[in-house]
């Protein structure tokens, strides 16, 4: 099996970010971003997706977390796009339902080559600790645009904001794990009738 890993650097006047991933990892995660709640959430992606993930970010946190969170999503998306390569042999689609106590979320992903985000999540409060929950959408939008995926995120139940967020990110990890897995029956074949993704 060829290596399905990537390392991407993104430098702007607002942020300097490096993301390294290995799609065939063990769920190892290392973070240094200055945004602890996002790190906690990305750890769910790594652990439940069995994806090794290393994210280092320096951003204009003295303003707020917006640029850093969005740009991490962008860079993570670029890393996924590089790591999946030509997509031959991929399952391509992934989905997961994940509960946590009263909360339940569903994530469905397609490595379609067409960026699209449908995000139906209503948090009961505007912040978890000091993390602005509006930034989750920015993270996923950045990811989608640069990974070239179609992503549906639906929170189906929940009253605790932390639980809702955690079910979304755990389900994201599970859905990614399914979608990027290599299907032995599709070995060497493009998972599309178009012949390209």
mmCIF file of C-alpha atoms in Angstrom:
data_model
loop_
_atom_site.group_PDB
_atom_site.id
_atom_site.type_symbol
_atom_site.label_atom_id
_atom_site.label_comp_id
_atom_site.label_asym_id
_atom_site.label_seq_id
_atom_site.Cartn_x
_atom_site.Cartn_y
_atom_site.Cartn_z
ATOM 1 C CA UNK A 1 0.000 0.000 0.000
ATOM 2 C CA UNK A 2 1.339 3.405 -0.903
ATOM 3 C CA UNK A 3 1.656 6.010 1.822
ATOM 4 C CA UNK A 4 -1.535 7.986 2.328
ATOM 5 C CA UNK A 5 -0.089 10.885 4.238
ATOM 6 C CA UNK A 6 0.350 14.593 3.668
ATOM 7 C CA UNK A 7 1.976 17.633 5.219
ATOM 8 C CA UNK A 8 0.632 21.078 4.331
ATOM 9 C CA UNK A 9 1.831 24.528 5.384
ATOM 10 C CA UNK A 10 -0.387 27.585 5.058
ATOM 11 C CA UNK A 11 1.001 31.018 5.849
ATOM 12 C CA UNK A 12 -0.987 34.246 5.726
ATOM 13 C CA UNK A 13 -0.758 37.596 7.469
ATOM 14 C CA UNK A 14 -3.272 36.248 10.010
ATOM 15 C CA UNK A 15 -2.146 32.654 10.603
ATOM 16 C CA UNK A 16 0.762 30.247 10.158
ATOM 17 C CA UNK A 17 -0.462 26.661 10.120
ATOM 18 C CA UNK A 18 1.080 23.246 9.535
ATOM 19 C CA UNK A 19 -1.049 20.101 9.294
ATOM 20 C CA UNK A 20 0.320 16.577 8.918
ATOM 21 C CA UNK A 21 -1.978 13.559 8.524
ATOM 22 C CA UNK A 22 -1.702 9.827 7.971
ATOM 23 C CA UNK A 23 -4.963 8.233 6.859
ATOM 24 C CA UNK A 24 -3.712 4.786 7.851
ATOM 25 C CA UNK A 25 -2.683 5.733 11.362
ATOM 26 C CA UNK A 26 -3.674 4.687 14.858
ATOM 27 C CA UNK A 27 -5.490 7.818 16.038
ATOM 28 C CA UNK A 28 -2.402 9.577 17.412
ATOM 29 C CA UNK A 29 -2.933 13.334 17.752
ATOM 30 C CA UNK A 30 -0.597 16.221 18.583
ATOM 31 C CA UNK A 31 -1.898 19.790 18.743
ATOM 32 C CA UNK A 32 -0.519 23.237 19.413
ATOM 33 C CA UNK A 33 -3.082 25.805 18.275
ATOM 34 C CA UNK A 34 -3.963 28.053 21.193
ATOM 35 C CA UNK A 35 -7.622 26.977 20.789
ATOM 36 C CA UNK A 36 -8.047 24.183 23.347
ATOM 37 C CA UNK A 37 -11.686 23.297 22.683
ATOM 38 C CA UNK A 38 -11.020 22.870 18.958
ATOM 39 C CA UNK A 39 -8.063 20.639 19.868
ATOM 40 C CA UNK A 40 -10.403 18.516 22.006
ATOM 41 C CA UNK A 41 -12.758 18.199 19.032
ATOM 42 C CA UNK A 42 -10.035 17.399 16.490
ATOM 43 C CA UNK A 43 -8.807 14.707 18.866
ATOM 44 C CA UNK A 44 -12.202 13.049 18.348
ATOM 45 C CA UNK A 45 -11.633 13.033 14.571
ATOM 46 C CA UNK A 46 -8.202 11.461 15.005
ATOM 47 C CA UNK A 47 -9.236 8.879 17.593
ATOM 48 C CA UNK A 48 -12.463 7.753 15.989
ATOM 49 C CA UNK A 49 -11.136 8.028 12.454
ATOM 50 C CA UNK A 50 -7.868 6.191 13.228
ATOM 51 C CA UNK A 51 -6.117 9.082 11.517
ATOM 52 C CA UNK A 52 -2.790 10.381 12.816
ATOM 53 C CA UNK A 53 -3.138 14.133 13.042
ATOM 54 C CA UNK A 54 -0.569 16.797 13.882
ATOM 55 C CA UNK A 55 -1.725 20.424 13.845
ATOM 56 C CA UNK A 56 0.464 23.399 14.716
ATOM 57 C CA UNK A 57 -1.046 26.866 14.422
ATOM 58 C CA UNK A 58 -0.097 30.400 15.330
ATOM 59 C CA UNK A 59 -2.802 32.942 14.720
ATOM 60 C CA UNK A 60 -4.123 36.358 15.677
ATOM 61 C CA UNK A 61 -5.835 35.044 18.808
ATOM 62 C CA UNK A 62 -5.512 38.493 20.399
ATOM 63 C CA UNK A 63 -8.353 39.475 18.030
ATOM 64 C CA UNK A 64 -10.401 36.276 18.318
ATOM 65 C CA UNK A 65 -10.286 32.609 17.280
ATOM 66 C CA UNK A 66 -12.020 33.064 13.921
ATOM 67 C CA UNK A 67 -9.054 33.196 11.520
ATOM 68 C CA UNK A 68 -7.202 30.397 13.312
ATOM 69 C CA UNK A 69 -10.178 28.022 13.371
ATOM 70 C CA UNK A 70 -11.145 28.693 9.756
ATOM 71 C CA UNK A 71 -7.589 28.377 8.485
ATOM 72 C CA UNK A 72 -7.057 25.107 10.365
ATOM 73 C CA UNK A 73 -10.151 23.791 8.573
ATOM 74 C CA UNK A 74 -8.760 24.966 5.231
ATOM 75 C CA UNK A 75 -5.341 23.417 5.823
ATOM 76 C CA UNK A 76 -6.826 20.163 7.105
ATOM 77 C CA UNK A 77 -8.949 20.004 3.955
ATOM 78 C CA UNK A 78 -5.882 20.517 1.764
ATOM 79 C CA UNK A 79 -4.085 17.729 3.624
ATOM 80 C CA UNK A 80 -6.978 15.315 3.070
ATOM 81 C CA UNK A 81 -7.166 16.195 -0.619
ATOM 82 C CA UNK A 82 -3.462 15.400 -0.994
ATOM 83 C CA UNK A 83 -3.518 12.244 1.140
ATOM 84 C CA UNK A 84 -6.407 10.536 -0.693
ATOM 85 C CA UNK A 85 -4.565 11.011 -3.989
ATOM 86 C CA UNK A 86 -6.447 9.939 -7.125
ATOM 87 C CA UNK A 87 -9.166 8.268 -4.980
ATOM 88 C CA UNK A 88 -8.944 4.944 -6.810
ATOM 89 C CA UNK A 89 -10.097 2.100 -4.587
ATOM 90 C CA UNK A 90 -11.714 4.352 -1.955
ATOM 91 C CA UNK A 91 -15.039 3.511 -0.412
ATOM 92 C CA UNK A 92 -15.667 7.227 -1.166
ATOM 93 C CA UNK A 93 -18.791 7.523 1.005
ATOM 94 C CA UNK A 94 -18.915 7.477 4.778
ATOM 95 C CA UNK A 95 -21.610 7.977 7.369
ATOM 96 C CA UNK A 96 -22.019 7.729 11.111
ATOM 97 C CA UNK A 97 -24.569 8.295 13.841
ATOM 98 C CA UNK A 98 -23.009 9.013 17.229
ATOM 99 C CA UNK A 99 -24.826 9.492 20.548
ATOM 100 C CA UNK A 100 -23.550 11.016 23.759
ATOM 101 C CA UNK A 101 -26.104 10.917 26.552
ATOM 102 C CA UNK A 102 -29.043 13.016 25.297
ATOM 103 C CA UNK A 103 -27.288 14.211 22.119
ATOM 104 C CA UNK A 104 -27.312 12.459 18.750
ATOM 105 C CA UNK A 105 -25.684 13.604 15.519
ATOM 106 C CA UNK A 106 -25.334 12.259 11.997
ATOM 107 C CA UNK A 107 -22.475 12.985 9.577
ATOM 108 C CA UNK A 108 -22.451 11.853 5.942
ATOM 109 C CA UNK A 109 -19.479 12.528 3.638
ATOM 110 C CA UNK A 110 -18.718 11.976 -0.046
ATOM 111 C CA UNK A 111 -15.242 12.452 -1.510
ATOM 112 C CA UNK A 112 -16.988 13.686 -4.634
ATOM 113 C CA UNK A 113 -14.601 16.403 -5.743
ATOM 114 C CA UNK A 114 -17.526 18.832 -5.365
ATOM 115 C CA UNK A 115 -17.410 21.060 -2.278
ATOM 116 C CA UNK A 116 -20.726 21.292 -0.501
ATOM 117 C CA UNK A 117 -21.724 21.751 3.121
ATOM 118 C CA UNK A 118 -25.173 21.230 4.599
ATOM 119 C CA UNK A 119 -24.935 22.101 8.285
ATOM 120 C CA UNK A 120 -28.057 21.782 10.417
ATOM 121 C CA UNK A 121 -26.892 22.340 13.980
ATOM 122 C CA UNK A 122 -28.526 24.610 16.543
ATOM 123 C CA UNK A 123 -26.593 25.023 19.747
ATOM 124 C CA UNK A 124 -28.499 25.948 22.926
ATOM 125 C CA UNK A 125 -25.869 28.557 23.798
ATOM 126 C CA UNK A 126 -23.399 30.731 21.927
ATOM 127 C CA UNK A 127 -20.178 29.545 23.550
ATOM 128 C CA UNK A 128 -18.653 26.455 25.092
ATOM 129 C CA UNK A 129 -16.214 27.847 27.611
ATOM 130 C CA UNK A 130 -14.666 30.671 25.598
ATOM 131 C CA UNK A 131 -15.149 28.932 22.230
ATOM 132 C CA UNK A 132 -17.704 30.609 19.923
ATOM 133 C CA UNK A 133 -19.888 27.808 18.532
ATOM 134 C CA UNK A 134 -20.390 29.752 15.251
ATOM 135 C CA UNK A 135 -16.777 28.858 14.441
ATOM 136 C CA UNK A 136 -17.618 25.181 13.999
ATOM 137 C CA UNK A 137 -19.401 26.023 10.753
ATOM 138 C CA UNK A 138 -16.374 28.062 9.609
ATOM 139 C CA UNK A 139 -14.091 25.114 10.363
ATOM 140 C CA UNK A 140 -16.219 22.684 8.368
ATOM 141 C CA UNK A 141 -16.742 25.139 5.495
ATOM 142 C CA UNK A 142 -12.995 25.616 5.170
ATOM 143 C CA UNK A 143 -12.486 21.857 5.281
ATOM 144 C CA UNK A 144 -15.152 21.147 2.653
ATOM 145 C CA UNK A 145 -13.939 23.819 0.231
ATOM 146 C CA UNK A 146 -10.379 22.514 0.226
ATOM 147 C CA UNK A 147 -10.911 18.763 0.647
ATOM 148 C CA UNK A 148 -13.406 18.803 -2.229
ATOM 149 C CA UNK A 149 -16.052 16.855 -0.341
ATOM 150 C CA UNK A 150 -19.797 16.961 0.109
ATOM 151 C CA UNK A 151 -20.558 16.991 3.835
ATOM 152 C CA UNK A 152 -23.906 16.800 5.621
ATOM 153 C CA UNK A 153 -23.888 17.431 9.368
ATOM 154 C CA UNK A 154 -27.137 17.105 11.277
ATOM 155 C CA UNK A 155 -27.641 17.332 15.010
ATOM 156 C CA UNK A 156 -30.775 15.277 15.592
ATOM 157 C CA UNK A 157 -31.150 15.686 19.366
ATOM 158 C CA UNK A 158 -29.394 17.390 22.228
ATOM 159 C CA UNK A 159 -29.637 20.021 24.920
ATOM 160 C CA UNK A 160 -26.024 20.161 26.127
ATOM 161 C CA UNK A 161 -23.769 22.183 23.799
ATOM 162 C CA UNK A 162 -20.615 20.250 24.686
ATOM 163 C CA UNK A 163 -22.367 16.935 24.022
ATOM 164 C CA UNK A 164 -23.702 18.191 20.686
ATOM 165 C CA UNK A 165 -20.249 19.318 19.548
ATOM 166 C CA UNK A 166 -18.650 16.072 20.634
ATOM 167 C CA UNK A 167 -21.190 13.907 18.806
ATOM 168 C CA UNK A 168 -20.576 15.899 15.612
ATOM 169 C CA UNK A 169 -16.808 15.490 15.719
ATOM 170 C CA UNK A 170 -16.921 11.820 16.745
ATOM 171 C CA UNK A 171 -19.322 11.148 13.882
ATOM 172 C CA UNK A 172 -17.028 13.093 11.548
ATOM 173 C CA UNK A 173 -14.132 10.841 12.534
ATOM 174 C CA UNK A 174 -16.195 7.691 11.990
ATOM 175 C CA UNK A 175 -17.535 8.896 8.635
ATOM 176 C CA UNK A 176 -14.034 9.831 7.448
ATOM 177 C CA UNK A 177 -12.702 6.453 8.543
ATOM 178 C CA UNK A 178 -15.315 4.708 6.410
ATOM 179 C CA UNK A 179 -14.948 6.990 3.367
ATOM 180 C CA UNK A 180 -11.151 6.891 3.091
ATOM 181 C CA UNK A 181 -10.883 3.140 3.707
ATOM 182 C CA UNK A 182 -9.669 1.160 0.732
ATOM 183 C CA UNK A 183 -12.278 -1.221 -0.658
ATOM 184 C CA UNK A 184 -10.587 -4.452 -1.763
ATOM 185 C CA UNK A 185 -13.338 -5.024 -4.346
ATOM 186 C CA UNK A 186 -12.655 -1.582 -5.881
ATOM 187 C CA UNK A 187 -8.866 -1.988 -5.978
ATOM 188 C CA UNK A 188 -7.442 0.207 -8.719
ATOM 189 C CA UNK A 189 -10.892 1.355 -9.829
ATOM 190 C CA UNK A 190 -12.390 4.829 -9.608
ATOM 191 C CA UNK A 191 -15.537 4.801 -7.419
ATOM 192 C CA UNK A 192 -17.522 6.797 -9.990
ATOM 193 C CA UNK A 193 -19.314 6.087 -13.265
ATOM 194 C CA UNK A 194 -17.683 9.258 -14.603
ATOM 195 C CA UNK A 195 -14.252 7.643 -14.340
ATOM 196 C CA UNK A 196 -12.948 10.617 -12.360
ATOM 197 C CA UNK A 197 -13.603 12.448 -9.100
#
